[in-house]
Amino acid sequence: MKHLVPVLLSVLVLASCGKSDSSSSSGGSSTSGGGGGSAATLGGATPQETFDKAKASGEKKDFGMFYDIIHPDDHDMALFMFTFMAGMSTMNDDAKKKEFEELGRKHGLVEKKDGPSLDLGDPAKMKEGVKEMFKDVKEKRAFFLELAAWTEKNSKQGEGWKVKPSAKLKSAKEEGEVAKCVIDTDGKESQATMKKHNGRWFMTMDK
C-alpha cells in the first residue's frame, strides 16, 4: 500500500499532503461545501489550463480547485488518496485516529470488517472497490475539503503537499475525448491522461 500514494499523486502532478498556513482550509468559493464551482471553474477549456489549475491548487492550498479539476469518475479515488494519507498520519497516535474516524463517520464513511477488497494490480477492480467504499458519502466534495484540510494539518513535518513549480506540460495529444499527456519535471518525464466531461478537460487517475 505504501507505494500507492506516489503513483496516484504523480498522475495528479502534485506530491503529498502536509503542513499549511491557516488560509488553506478557508477562503474563496472554490473551497466551499458540496456543490462545486460553476461550469467555468470545473476542469479546463484546454489540457494546458487544467494542468495550470492543478499546479495553482497546490500553490494556493486550494483543495476546492484541486477537486474540481479531477474527472467526476475519479472523485472516489481522490477521496481514497487522501483517506489513505490521513490514515498514515494517525499511526501510533490514538487521539488522531479517533478524530479521523469521527470525521469519516460525520460524512458517512464507516470502516467495515467485510469492506471491499482493493486490488492494486487491477485498476478497474481498484476503482470498483473504492467506489463501494465511499458509496454512503452523500456530499463527497464537502468531505474531500474537510479531509484534505485535516490531512494537511496533521501530516508529519516534511510530508507536505509539495508543488513542483518546475513541472511543465510538455505535450498533450488529443484523441477525441482523451488527451495523453507528458509532464516534464526537471528533465524527468511522466505520463498522465486527461478526459473530457461536458466539454471540459479533467485530470484522471489513469496513466
mmCIF file of C-alpha atoms in Angstrom:
data_model
loop_
_atom_site.group_PDB
_atom_site.id
_atom_site.type_symbol
_atom_site.label_atom_id
_atom_site.label_comp_id
_atom_site.label_asym_id
_atom_site.label_seq_id
_atom_site.Cartn_x
_atom_site.Cartn_y
_atom_site.Cartn_z
ATOM 1 C CA MET A 1 0.000 0.000 0.000
ATOM 2 C CA LYS A 2 2.823 2.454 0.757
ATOM 3 C CA HIS A 3 3.712 2.607 -2.953
ATOM 4 C CA LEU A 4 0.182 3.609 -3.980
ATOM 5 C CA VAL A 5 0.318 7.253 -2.926
ATOM 6 C CA PRO A 6 3.293 8.258 -5.112
ATOM 7 C CA VAL A 7 1.623 6.598 -8.101
ATOM 8 C CA LEU A 8 -1.657 8.448 -7.607
ATOM 9 C CA LEU A 9 -0.005 11.759 -6.950
ATOM 10 C CA SER A 10 2.345 11.569 -9.923
ATOM 11 C CA VAL A 11 -0.746 11.304 -12.099
ATOM 12 C CA LEU A 12 -2.139 14.443 -10.470
ATOM 13 C CA VAL A 13 1.168 16.338 -10.765
ATOM 14 C CA LEU A 14 1.267 17.189 -7.079
ATOM 15 C CA ALA A 15 3.114 15.256 -4.415
ATOM 16 C CA SER A 16 1.578 14.671 -0.977
ATOM 17 C CA CYS A 17 -0.232 16.472 1.841
ATOM 18 C CA GLY A 18 1.250 18.105 4.917
ATOM 19 C CA LYS A 19 1.659 21.428 6.700
ATOM 20 C CA SER A 20 -0.130 24.556 5.548
ATOM 21 C CA ASP A 21 -0.922 28.037 6.748
ATOM 22 C CA SER A 22 -4.287 28.890 8.260
ATOM 23 C CA SER A 23 -5.680 30.043 4.919
ATOM 24 C CA SER A 24 -5.523 26.591 3.356
ATOM 25 C CA SER A 25 -8.883 25.373 4.633
ATOM 26 C CA SER A 26 -10.812 28.582 4.203
ATOM 27 C CA GLY A 27 -11.199 31.362 1.681
ATOM 28 C CA GLY A 28 -12.895 31.707 -1.685
ATOM 29 C CA SER A 29 -15.884 29.999 -3.217
ATOM 30 C CA SER A 30 -13.805 27.189 -4.703
ATOM 31 C CA THR A 31 -13.123 25.896 -1.191
ATOM 32 C CA SER A 32 -16.746 25.933 -0.059
ATOM 33 C CA GLY A 33 -19.024 22.915 0.524
ATOM 34 C CA GLY A 34 -20.568 20.210 -1.553
ATOM 35 C CA GLY A 35 -21.863 21.715 -4.771
ATOM 36 C CA GLY A 36 -18.626 22.537 -6.548
ATOM 37 C CA GLY A 37 -17.832 25.554 -8.665
ATOM 38 C CA SER A 38 -19.600 26.977 -11.691
ATOM 39 C CA ALA A 39 -19.240 25.286 -15.067
ATOM 40 C CA ALA A 40 -16.467 27.731 -15.965
ATOM 41 C CA THR A 41 -14.380 26.729 -12.911
ATOM 42 C CA LEU A 42 -14.721 22.961 -13.368
ATOM 43 C CA GLY A 43 -11.902 21.352 -15.312
ATOM 44 C CA GLY A 44 -10.255 23.428 -18.011
ATOM 45 C CA ALA A 45 -11.028 24.634 -21.516
ATOM 46 C CA THR A 46 -7.768 23.018 -22.670
ATOM 47 C CA PRO A 47 -5.404 20.398 -21.207
ATOM 48 C CA GLN A 48 -2.925 23.211 -20.524
ATOM 49 C CA GLU A 49 -5.481 25.161 -18.486
ATOM 50 C CA THR A 50 -6.312 22.054 -16.465
ATOM 51 C CA PHE A 51 -2.620 21.427 -15.818
ATOM 52 C CA ASP A 52 -2.102 25.041 -14.764
ATOM 53 C CA LYS A 53 -5.026 24.761 -12.341
ATOM 54 C CA ALA A 54 -3.521 21.586 -10.860
ATOM 55 C CA LYS A 55 -0.307 23.455 -10.081
ATOM 56 C CA ALA A 56 -2.123 26.551 -8.832
ATOM 57 C CA SER A 57 -4.289 24.488 -6.481
ATOM 58 C CA GLY A 58 -1.173 23.257 -4.719
ATOM 59 C CA GLU A 59 0.499 26.639 -4.612
ATOM 60 C CA LYS A 60 -2.628 28.178 -3.072
ATOM 61 C CA LYS A 61 -3.534 25.142 -0.957
ATOM 62 C CA ASP A 62 -6.915 25.354 -2.684
ATOM 63 C CA PHE A 63 -8.460 21.922 -2.219
ATOM 64 C CA GLY A 64 -11.678 23.000 -3.891
ATOM 65 C CA MET A 65 -9.836 23.878 -7.086
ATOM 66 C CA PHE A 66 -7.949 20.576 -6.844
ATOM 67 C CA TYR A 67 -11.173 18.572 -6.535
ATOM 68 C CA ASP A 68 -12.818 20.497 -9.364
ATOM 69 C CA ILE A 69 -10.149 19.593 -11.943
ATOM 70 C CA ILE A 70 -10.440 15.860 -11.217
ATOM 71 C CA HIS A 71 -12.729 13.913 -13.558
ATOM 72 C CA PRO A 72 -16.035 13.078 -11.816
ATOM 73 C CA ASP A 73 -15.398 9.363 -12.379
ATOM 74 C CA ASP A 74 -12.275 9.665 -10.208
ATOM 75 C CA HIS A 75 -13.670 11.662 -7.289
ATOM 76 C CA ASP A 76 -13.844 8.475 -5.213
ATOM 77 C CA MET A 77 -10.178 7.801 -5.999
ATOM 78 C CA ALA A 78 -9.294 11.315 -4.844
ATOM 79 C CA LEU A 79 -11.127 10.633 -1.584
ATOM 80 C CA PHE A 80 -9.287 7.345 -1.214
ATOM 81 C CA MET A 81 -5.939 9.025 -1.839
ATOM 82 C CA PHE A 82 -6.459 11.499 0.998
ATOM 83 C CA THR A 83 -8.098 8.903 3.255
ATOM 84 C CA PHE A 84 -5.014 6.736 2.866
ATOM 85 C CA MET A 85 -2.668 9.618 3.660
ATOM 86 C CA ALA A 86 -4.816 10.688 6.603
ATOM 87 C CA GLY A 87 -4.706 7.137 7.918
ATOM 88 C CA MET A 88 -0.921 7.110 7.625
ATOM 89 C CA SER A 89 -0.745 10.312 9.670
ATOM 90 C CA THR A 90 -2.626 8.651 12.555
ATOM 91 C CA MET A 91 -0.148 5.801 13.014
ATOM 92 C CA ASN A 92 0.871 5.445 16.674
ATOM 93 C CA ASP A 93 -1.455 8.297 17.653
ATOM 94 C CA ASP A 94 -4.740 7.095 19.126
ATOM 95 C CA ALA A 95 -6.113 10.615 19.585
ATOM 96 C CA LYS A 96 -5.578 11.480 15.917
ATOM 97 C CA LYS A 97 -7.021 8.136 14.873
ATOM 98 C CA LYS A 98 -10.197 8.778 16.867
ATOM 99 C CA GLU A 99 -10.507 12.284 15.402
ATOM 100 C CA PHE A 100 -10.027 10.940 11.877
ATOM 101 C CA GLU A 101 -12.631 8.211 12.385
ATOM 102 C CA GLU A 102 -15.117 10.767 13.717
ATOM 103 C CA LEU A 103 -14.579 12.908 10.626
ATOM 104 C CA GLY A 104 -15.301 9.900 8.435
ATOM 105 C CA ARG A 105 -18.447 8.971 10.352
ATOM 106 C CA LYS A 106 -19.676 12.552 10.085
ATOM 107 C CA HIS A 107 -19.731 12.171 6.306
ATOM 108 C CA GLY A 108 -20.962 8.569 6.167
ATOM 109 C CA LEU A 109 -17.648 6.715 5.928
ATOM 110 C CA VAL A 110 -17.539 3.821 8.359
ATOM 111 C CA GLU A 111 -14.828 1.166 8.389
ATOM 112 C CA LYS A 112 -16.275 -2.300 7.828
ATOM 113 C CA LYS A 113 -14.579 -5.598 8.564
ATOM 114 C CA ASP A 114 -16.085 -7.062 5.401
ATOM 115 C CA GLY A 115 -15.381 -3.980 3.290
ATOM 116 C CA PRO A 116 -14.476 -4.117 -0.403
ATOM 117 C CA SER A 117 -11.135 -5.587 -1.421
ATOM 118 C CA LEU A 118 -8.777 -3.234 -3.228
ATOM 119 C CA ASP A 119 -6.785 -4.921 -5.993
ATOM 120 C CA LEU A 120 -3.841 -2.618 -6.670
ATOM 121 C CA GLY A 121 -2.826 -4.747 -9.642
ATOM 122 C CA ASP A 122 -6.138 -4.252 -11.434
ATOM 123 C CA PRO A 123 -7.088 -0.563 -11.926
ATOM 124 C CA ALA A 124 -10.675 -1.401 -12.918
ATOM 125 C CA LYS A 125 -11.267 -3.549 -9.824
ATOM 126 C CA MET A 126 -9.495 -0.974 -7.709
ATOM 127 C CA LYS A 127 -11.919 1.730 -8.844
ATOM 128 C CA GLU A 128 -14.896 -0.564 -8.205
ATOM 129 C CA GLY A 129 -13.693 -1.256 -4.665
ATOM 130 C CA VAL A 130 -13.063 2.419 -3.932
ATOM 131 C CA LYS A 131 -16.491 3.365 -5.298
ATOM 132 C CA GLU A 132 -18.068 0.820 -2.963
ATOM 133 C CA MET A 133 -16.044 2.215 -0.049
ATOM 134 C CA PHE A 134 -17.474 5.723 -0.463
ATOM 135 C CA LYS A 135 -20.983 4.848 -1.645
ATOM 136 C CA ASP A 136 -22.608 6.136 1.569
ATOM 137 C CA VAL A 137 -20.866 9.524 1.476
ATOM 138 C CA LYS A 138 -23.551 11.959 0.317
ATOM 139 C CA GLU A 139 -21.572 15.201 -0.032
ATOM 140 C CA LYS A 140 -18.278 13.991 -1.451
ATOM 141 C CA ARG A 141 -16.838 17.405 -2.249
ATOM 142 C CA ALA A 142 -17.569 18.671 1.267
ATOM 143 C CA PHE A 143 -15.967 15.541 2.735
ATOM 144 C CA PHE A 144 -12.945 15.953 0.470
ATOM 145 C CA LEU A 145 -12.391 19.551 1.585
ATOM 146 C CA GLU A 146 -12.554 18.663 5.284
ATOM 147 C CA LEU A 147 -10.480 15.527 4.797
ATOM 148 C CA ALA A 148 -7.767 17.288 2.793
ATOM 149 C CA ALA A 149 -7.555 20.151 5.290
ATOM 150 C CA TRP A 150 -7.381 17.679 8.190
ATOM 151 C CA THR A 151 -4.648 15.687 6.462
ATOM 152 C CA GLU A 152 -2.772 18.883 5.670
ATOM 153 C CA LYS A 153 -2.891 19.918 9.322
ATOM 154 C CA ASN A 154 -1.942 16.547 10.788
ATOM 155 C CA SER A 155 0.731 15.237 8.426
ATOM 156 C CA LYS A 156 4.266 14.932 9.725
ATOM 157 C CA GLN A 157 6.924 17.542 9.100
ATOM 158 C CA GLY A 158 8.424 17.163 5.627
ATOM 159 C CA GLU A 159 5.450 15.281 4.229
ATOM 160 C CA GLY A 160 3.761 18.376 2.862
ATOM 161 C CA TRP A 161 1.829 18.939 -0.323
ATOM 162 C CA LYS A 162 4.874 19.566 -2.485
ATOM 163 C CA VAL A 163 4.100 21.547 -5.592
ATOM 164 C CA LYS A 164 6.810 21.311 -8.198
ATOM 165 C CA PRO A 165 6.955 24.751 -9.829
ATOM 166 C CA SER A 166 9.326 23.421 -12.481
ATOM 167 C CA ALA A 167 6.756 20.900 -13.758
ATOM 168 C CA LYS A 168 5.590 21.634 -17.286
ATOM 169 C CA LEU A 169 3.060 20.079 -19.620
ATOM 170 C CA LYS A 170 5.428 19.016 -22.388
ATOM 171 C CA SER A 171 2.752 17.672 -24.701
ATOM 172 C CA ALA A 172 -0.933 16.772 -24.816
ATOM 173 C CA LYS A 173 -2.024 14.565 -27.688
ATOM 174 C CA GLU A 174 -5.780 14.902 -28.034
ATOM 175 C CA GLU A 175 -7.688 11.927 -29.416
ATOM 176 C CA GLY A 176 -11.372 12.730 -29.234
ATOM 177 C CA GLU A 177 -12.397 12.867 -25.577
ATOM 178 C CA VAL A 178 -8.970 11.769 -24.288
ATOM 179 C CA ALA A 179 -5.641 13.590 -24.089
ATOM 180 C CA LYS A 180 -2.437 11.635 -23.484
ATOM 181 C CA CYS A 181 -0.091 13.979 -21.672
ATOM 182 C CA VAL A 182 3.632 14.066 -20.990
ATOM 183 C CA ILE A 183 4.729 16.049 -17.944
ATOM 184 C CA ASP A 184 8.339 17.185 -17.608
ATOM 185 C CA THR A 185 9.723 17.878 -14.153
ATOM 186 C CA ASP A 186 13.388 18.846 -14.103
ATOM 187 C CA GLY A 187 14.051 16.667 -17.138
ATOM 188 C CA LYS A 188 12.135 13.658 -15.791
ATOM 189 C CA GLU A 189 9.073 12.751 -17.825
ATOM 190 C CA SER A 190 5.871 11.139 -16.539
ATOM 191 C CA GLN A 191 2.633 10.137 -18.233
ATOM 192 C CA ALA A 192 -0.853 11.387 -17.411
ATOM 193 C CA THR A 193 -4.279 11.162 -19.000
ATOM 194 C CA MET A 194 -6.959 13.816 -19.188
ATOM 195 C CA LYS A 195 -10.528 13.234 -20.286
ATOM 196 C CA LYS A 196 -13.368 15.469 -21.351
ATOM 197 C CA HIS A 197 -16.597 15.819 -19.391
ATOM 198 C CA ASN A 198 -19.303 18.220 -20.553
ATOM 199 C CA GLY A 199 -16.838 19.740 -22.986
ATOM 200 C CA ARG A 200 -14.158 20.464 -20.334
ATOM 201 C CA TRP A 201 -10.829 18.722 -19.679
ATOM 202 C CA PHE A 202 -10.204 16.955 -16.351
ATOM 203 C CA MET A 203 -7.301 15.115 -14.758
ATOM 204 C CA THR A 204 -7.768 11.369 -14.282
ATOM 205 C CA MET A 205 -6.074 8.650 -12.265
ATOM 206 C CA ASP A 206 -5.219 6.820 -15.486
ATOM 207 C CA LYS A 207 -1.715 6.673 -16.911
#
